[in-house]
C-alpha cells in the first residue's frame, strides 16, 4: 500500500478514536504543564505555537504563560496549499482573523520562529507524525530546519505511523504523560 493511502486510513481511524475520548480536562492541564516546563528550560525566544481547532489539545494557556515570561509567541497563518506556513506575532490583546480550513491567526507582524510546536492526529515512538494531510508542517520544517516539538494526548500514540519521502521527523513529542526525545537524525 502507498503511504498516502495508509495515512488516509489512519486519519479515519484517529477521527473515530477521538470520538471515544471526550474532553479530558486533567490531560489538557498536564499537557500544557509539560510543554511549558520544557520550553522554559530551552533557550528559544520566538516560539511557533498553535491556536486550537475543534477536538485538538488547546495550547492557549501555554501561549499566555510564554508571553508572561517574555518569550515571543507566534501563530501560523494557513497559506494556500503547497506553501509553507507564515508565522505572525500573538499578544493577549491582538486581533485574531479567520483563515483557511477554519483556522485563525493574529494580525501581528510576520516573524520567523526559532522552534515550532507541531499539531498532530497520531504519532509513534520513533517520532513520526500524522497531520491533517495538507503537508503544511512538513513543508514548513523543511524550509526553516528549526527544532520541532510535536504535542498530543497520550491516546494518540499508535504502533507505526506510515511515512513517505517528505515526512520530517520531530525532535521531541510532549503528551500529558511523557516527554519523548529523539536522537538527532
Ligand atoms: N490548530 C491547528 N492549526 C493548524 C494546523 C493544525 O493541524 N492544527 N495545521 C496543520 O497543518 C495548519 C492548517 N492545516 C489544515 C489542513 C487541513 C485541515 C482539514 O482538512 N480539516 C478538515 C477537518 C479535519 C477534522 O476535523 O478531523 C476539514 O476542514 O474538513 C485543517 C487544517 C496550520 N494551522
Ligand atoms: N516538502 C515538501 N515538498 C513537496 N511536497 C510535500 C512536502 N511535504 C509534504 N508534501 C506533500 O504534501 C502532501 C501531504 O503530506 P502529509 O500527508 O504527510 O501531510 P501531514 O503531515 O499529515 O499534514 P500537515 O503537515 O499539514 O499536518 C503529500 O502529498 C506530500 O507528498
PDB file of C-alpha atoms in Angstrom, residues 4-168:
ATOM      1  CA  UNK A   4      -0.694   8.405   1.220  1.00  0.00           C
ATOM      2  CA  UNK A   5      -3.411   5.744   1.209  1.00  0.00           C
ATOM      3  CA  UNK A   6      -2.247   4.279   4.524  1.00  0.00           C
ATOM      4  CA  UNK A   7      -2.239   7.790   6.001  1.00  0.00           C
ATOM      5  CA  UNK A   8      -5.819   8.370   4.849  1.00  0.00           C
ATOM      6  CA  UNK A   9      -6.910   5.167   6.596  1.00  0.00           C
ATOM      7  CA  UNK A  10      -5.102   6.132   9.799  1.00  0.00           C
ATOM      8  CA  UNK A  11      -6.716   9.615   9.734  1.00  0.00           C
ATOM      9  CA  UNK A  12     -10.129   7.956   9.630  1.00  0.00           C
ATOM     10  CA  UNK A  13      -9.157   5.615  12.462  1.00  0.00           C
ATOM     11  CA  UNK A  14      -7.919   8.529  14.590  1.00  0.00           C
ATOM     12  CA  UNK A  15     -11.108  10.548  13.992  1.00  0.00           C
ATOM     13  CA  UNK A  16     -13.151   7.566  15.216  1.00  0.00           C
ATOM     14  CA  UNK A  17     -10.802   7.163  18.200  1.00  0.00           C
ATOM     15  CA  UNK A  18     -11.139  10.867  19.026  1.00  0.00           C
ATOM     16  CA  UNK A  19     -14.901  10.399  19.375  1.00  0.00           C
ATOM     17  CA  UNK A  20     -14.237   7.846  22.152  1.00  0.00           C
ATOM     18  CA  UNK A  21     -12.001  10.302  24.069  1.00  0.00           C
ATOM     19  CA  UNK A  22     -14.164  13.101  25.388  1.00  0.00           C
ATOM     20  CA  UNK A  23     -12.617  16.389  26.556  1.00  0.00           C
ATOM     21  CA  UNK A  24     -10.046  15.425  29.171  1.00  0.00           C
ATOM     22  CA  UNK A  25      -9.520  18.466  31.389  1.00  0.00           C
ATOM     23  CA  UNK A  26      -6.805  16.803  33.523  1.00  0.00           C
ATOM     24  CA  UNK A  27      -4.959  15.637  30.383  1.00  0.00           C
ATOM     25  CA  UNK A  28      -5.240  19.091  28.901  1.00  0.00           C
ATOM     26  CA  UNK A  29      -3.717  20.703  32.021  1.00  0.00           C
ATOM     27  CA  UNK A  30      -0.931  18.076  32.227  1.00  0.00           C
ATOM     28  CA  UNK A  31      -0.029  18.508  28.551  1.00  0.00           C
ATOM     29  CA  UNK A  32       0.192  22.316  28.825  1.00  0.00           C
ATOM     30  CA  UNK A  33       2.224  21.967  32.024  1.00  0.00           C
ATOM     31  CA  UNK A  34       4.713  19.557  30.413  1.00  0.00           C
ATOM     32  CA  UNK A  35       5.110  21.779  27.358  1.00  0.00           C
ATOM     33  CA  UNK A  36       5.575  24.990  29.306  1.00  0.00           C
ATOM     34  CA  UNK A  37       8.096  23.412  31.688  1.00  0.00           C
ATOM     35  CA  UNK A  38      10.132  22.069  28.785  1.00  0.00           C
ATOM     36  CA  UNK A  39      10.075  25.355  26.839  1.00  0.00           C
ATOM     37  CA  UNK A  40      11.060  27.238  29.995  1.00  0.00           C
ATOM     38  CA  UNK A  41      14.334  25.234  30.123  1.00  0.00           C
ATOM     39  CA  UNK A  42      15.074  25.721  26.395  1.00  0.00           C
ATOM     40  CA  UNK A  43      16.716  28.915  25.105  1.00  0.00           C
ATOM     41  CA  UNK A  44      14.355  29.645  22.177  1.00  0.00           C
ATOM     42  CA  UNK A  45      12.938  33.170  22.138  1.00  0.00           C
ATOM     43  CA  UNK A  46      10.408  33.103  19.265  1.00  0.00           C
ATOM     44  CA  UNK A  47       8.110  30.121  19.592  1.00  0.00           C
ATOM     45  CA  UNK A  48       5.731  28.918  16.868  1.00  0.00           C
ATOM     46  CA  UNK A  49       2.644  27.885  18.865  1.00  0.00           C
ATOM     47  CA  UNK A  50      -0.720  26.578  17.648  1.00  0.00           C
ATOM     48  CA  UNK A  51      -4.259  28.026  18.028  1.00  0.00           C
ATOM     49  CA  UNK A  52      -6.664  25.105  18.583  1.00  0.00           C
ATOM     50  CA  UNK A  53      -9.086  23.570  16.101  1.00  0.00           C
ATOM     51  CA  UNK A  54     -12.064  21.560  17.437  1.00  0.00           C
ATOM     52  CA  UNK A  55     -11.012  18.319  19.125  1.00  0.00           C
ATOM     53  CA  UNK A  56      -7.327  19.254  19.443  1.00  0.00           C
ATOM     54  CA  UNK A  57      -5.272  19.912  22.548  1.00  0.00           C
ATOM     55  CA  UNK A  58      -5.680  23.589  23.476  1.00  0.00           C
ATOM     56  CA  UNK A  59      -2.329  25.375  23.924  1.00  0.00           C
ATOM     57  CA  UNK A  60      -3.784  28.776  24.746  1.00  0.00           C
ATOM     58  CA  UNK A  61      -2.607  28.514  28.409  1.00  0.00           C
ATOM     59  CA  UNK A  62       0.937  27.866  27.098  1.00  0.00           C
ATOM     60  CA  UNK A  63       0.693  30.934  24.813  1.00  0.00           C
ATOM     61  CA  UNK A  64      -0.256  33.125  27.790  1.00  0.00           C
ATOM     62  CA  UNK A  65       2.418  31.649  30.083  1.00  0.00           C
ATOM     63  CA  UNK A  66       5.179  32.090  27.465  1.00  0.00           C
ATOM     64  CA  UNK A  67       4.098  35.670  26.832  1.00  0.00           C
ATOM     65  CA  UNK A  68       4.238  36.344  30.577  1.00  0.00           C
ATOM     66  CA  UNK A  69       7.878  35.227  30.824  1.00  0.00           C
ATOM     67  CA  UNK A  70       8.812  37.469  27.911  1.00  0.00           C
ATOM     68  CA  UNK A  71       9.047  34.977  25.047  1.00  0.00           C
ATOM     69  CA  UNK A  72       7.609  35.915  21.635  1.00  0.00           C
ATOM     70  CA  UNK A  73       4.559  33.817  20.796  1.00  0.00           C
ATOM     71  CA  UNK A  74       3.915  33.257  17.080  1.00  0.00           C
ATOM     72  CA  UNK A  75       0.921  31.573  15.444  1.00  0.00           C
ATOM     73  CA  UNK A  76       0.653  30.154  11.928  1.00  0.00           C
ATOM     74  CA  UNK A  77      -1.309  31.771   9.138  1.00  0.00           C
ATOM     75  CA  UNK A  78      -2.565  28.962   6.903  1.00  0.00           C
ATOM     76  CA  UNK A  79      -1.346  29.795   3.417  1.00  0.00           C
ATOM     77  CA  UNK A  80      -2.825  28.437   0.167  1.00  0.00           C
ATOM     78  CA  UNK A  81      -1.906  24.735  -0.259  1.00  0.00           C
ATOM     79  CA  UNK A  82       1.655  23.859  -1.271  1.00  0.00           C
ATOM     80  CA  UNK A  83       3.150  26.863   0.523  1.00  0.00           C
ATOM     81  CA  UNK A  84       4.952  26.837   3.896  1.00  0.00           C
ATOM     82  CA  UNK A  85       3.113  28.407   6.837  1.00  0.00           C
ATOM     83  CA  UNK A  86       3.747  32.048   7.733  1.00  0.00           C
ATOM     84  CA  UNK A  87       4.057  32.926  11.449  1.00  0.00           C
ATOM     85  CA  UNK A  88       2.654  36.112  12.981  1.00  0.00           C
ATOM     86  CA  UNK A  89       3.217  37.551  16.430  1.00  0.00           C
ATOM     87  CA  UNK A  90       0.469  36.989  19.001  1.00  0.00           C
ATOM     88  CA  UNK A  91      -0.138  39.000  22.177  1.00  0.00           C
ATOM     89  CA  UNK A  92      -3.144  38.599  24.516  1.00  0.00           C
ATOM     90  CA  UNK A  93      -4.874  41.666  23.070  1.00  0.00           C
ATOM     91  CA  UNK A  94      -4.096  41.184  19.365  1.00  0.00           C
ATOM     92  CA  UNK A  95      -6.994  40.865  16.880  1.00  0.00           C
ATOM     93  CA  UNK A  96      -7.465  37.304  15.548  1.00  0.00           C
ATOM     94  CA  UNK A  97      -8.714  36.912  11.989  1.00  0.00           C
ATOM     95  CA  UNK A  98     -10.245  33.884  10.227  1.00  0.00           C
ATOM     96  CA  UNK A  99      -8.109  31.977   7.768  1.00  0.00           C
ATOM     97  CA  UNK A 100      -8.266  28.834   5.619  1.00  0.00           C
ATOM     98  CA  UNK A 101      -9.722  25.497   6.879  1.00  0.00           C
ATOM     99  CA  UNK A 102     -11.381  27.099   9.905  1.00  0.00           C
ATOM    100  CA  UNK A 103      -8.044  28.296  11.353  1.00  0.00           C
ATOM    101  CA  UNK A 104      -7.462  31.734  12.939  1.00  0.00           C
ATOM    102  CA  UNK A 105      -4.313  33.820  13.071  1.00  0.00           C
ATOM    103  CA  UNK A 106      -3.266  37.117  14.667  1.00  0.00           C
ATOM    104  CA  UNK A 107      -2.918  40.363  12.709  1.00  0.00           C
ATOM    105  CA  UNK A 108       0.613  40.805  14.155  1.00  0.00           C
ATOM    106  CA  UNK A 109       3.925  41.148  12.286  1.00  0.00           C
ATOM    107  CA  UNK A 110       5.472  38.219  10.401  1.00  0.00           C
ATOM    108  CA  UNK A 111       8.365  36.694  12.425  1.00  0.00           C
ATOM    109  CA  UNK A 112      10.498  33.594  11.705  1.00  0.00           C
ATOM    110  CA  UNK A 113      10.224  31.125  14.641  1.00  0.00           C
ATOM    111  CA  UNK A 114      13.275  29.624  16.434  1.00  0.00           C
ATOM    112  CA  UNK A 115      11.310  26.474  17.298  1.00  0.00           C
ATOM    113  CA  UNK A 116       7.959  25.011  16.213  1.00  0.00           C
ATOM    114  CA  UNK A 117       5.252  23.311  18.226  1.00  0.00           C
ATOM    115  CA  UNK A 118       3.617  20.868  15.818  1.00  0.00           C
ATOM    116  CA  UNK A 119      -0.003  19.610  15.988  1.00  0.00           C
ATOM    117  CA  UNK A 120      -0.720  16.007  15.089  1.00  0.00           C
ATOM    118  CA  UNK A 121      -3.501  13.438  14.784  1.00  0.00           C
ATOM    119  CA  UNK A 122      -1.241  10.434  15.552  1.00  0.00           C
ATOM    120  CA  UNK A 123       2.403   9.789  16.494  1.00  0.00           C
ATOM    121  CA  UNK A 124       4.665   6.817  17.140  1.00  0.00           C
ATOM    122  CA  UNK A 125       7.675   6.121  19.395  1.00  0.00           C
ATOM    123  CA  UNK A 126      10.091   6.829  16.526  1.00  0.00           C
ATOM    124  CA  UNK A 127       8.960  10.458  16.274  1.00  0.00           C
ATOM    125  CA  UNK A 128       6.857  10.094  13.116  1.00  0.00           C
ATOM    126  CA  UNK A 129       3.650  12.135  12.971  1.00  0.00           C
ATOM    127  CA  UNK A 130       0.421  12.228  11.013  1.00  0.00           C
ATOM    128  CA  UNK A 131      -1.305  15.587  10.401  1.00  0.00           C
ATOM    129  CA  UNK A 132      -4.450  16.648   8.559  1.00  0.00           C
ATOM    130  CA  UNK A 133      -2.836  15.902   5.208  1.00  0.00           C
ATOM    131  CA  UNK A 134      -2.072  19.403   3.984  1.00  0.00           C
ATOM    132  CA  UNK A 135       1.661  18.759   4.255  1.00  0.00           C
ATOM    133  CA  UNK A 136       1.932  22.216   5.875  1.00  0.00           C
ATOM    134  CA  UNK A 137       4.243  21.316   8.738  1.00  0.00           C
ATOM    135  CA  UNK A 138       6.454  19.081   6.579  1.00  0.00           C
ATOM    136  CA  UNK A 139       6.931  21.937   4.121  1.00  0.00           C
ATOM    137  CA  UNK A 140       7.499  24.471   6.872  1.00  0.00           C
ATOM    138  CA  UNK A 141      10.062  22.298   8.712  1.00  0.00           C
ATOM    139  CA  UNK A 142      11.940  21.500   5.511  1.00  0.00           C
ATOM    140  CA  UNK A 143      12.047  25.244   4.848  1.00  0.00           C
ATOM    141  CA  UNK A 144      13.024  26.512   8.325  1.00  0.00           C
ATOM    142  CA  UNK A 145      15.064  23.486   9.520  1.00  0.00           C
ATOM    143  CA  UNK A 146      14.386  24.599  13.091  1.00  0.00           C
ATOM    144  CA  UNK A 147      13.850  22.318  16.111  1.00  0.00           C
ATOM    145  CA  UNK A 148      10.353  20.842  16.486  1.00  0.00           C
ATOM    146  CA  UNK A 149       8.191  19.605  19.343  1.00  0.00           C
ATOM    147  CA  UNK A 150       5.058  17.625  18.485  1.00  0.00           C
ATOM    148  CA  UNK A 151       2.237  17.680  21.033  1.00  0.00           C
ATOM    149  CA  UNK A 152      -0.691  15.328  21.548  1.00  0.00           C
ATOM    150  CA  UNK A 153      -2.674  13.384  24.105  1.00  0.00           C
ATOM    151  CA  UNK A 154      -1.143  10.015  25.059  1.00  0.00           C
ATOM    152  CA  UNK A 155      -4.133   8.202  23.467  1.00  0.00           C
ATOM    153  CA  UNK A 156      -2.981   9.486  20.047  1.00  0.00           C
ATOM    154  CA  UNK A 157       0.041   7.142  20.086  1.00  0.00           C
ATOM    155  CA  UNK A 158      -0.073   4.288  17.536  1.00  0.00           C
ATOM    156  CA  UNK A 159       2.411   1.470  16.833  1.00  0.00           C
ATOM    157  CA  UNK A 160       3.617   2.808  13.487  1.00  0.00           C
ATOM    158  CA  UNK A 161       2.746   5.976  11.568  1.00  0.00           C
ATOM    159  CA  UNK A 162       3.222   5.325   7.824  1.00  0.00           C
ATOM    160  CA  UNK A 163       5.844   7.699   6.411  1.00  0.00           C
ATOM    161  CA  UNK A 164       6.652   8.980   2.943  1.00  0.00           C
ATOM    162  CA  UNK A 165       9.638  10.782   1.404  1.00  0.00           C
ATOM    163  CA  UNK A 166       8.616  14.280   2.599  1.00  0.00           C
ATOM    164  CA  UNK A 167       7.892  13.452   6.221  1.00  0.00           C
ATOM    165  CA  UNK A 168      10.016  15.409   8.610  1.00  0.00           C
TER     166      UNK A 168
END
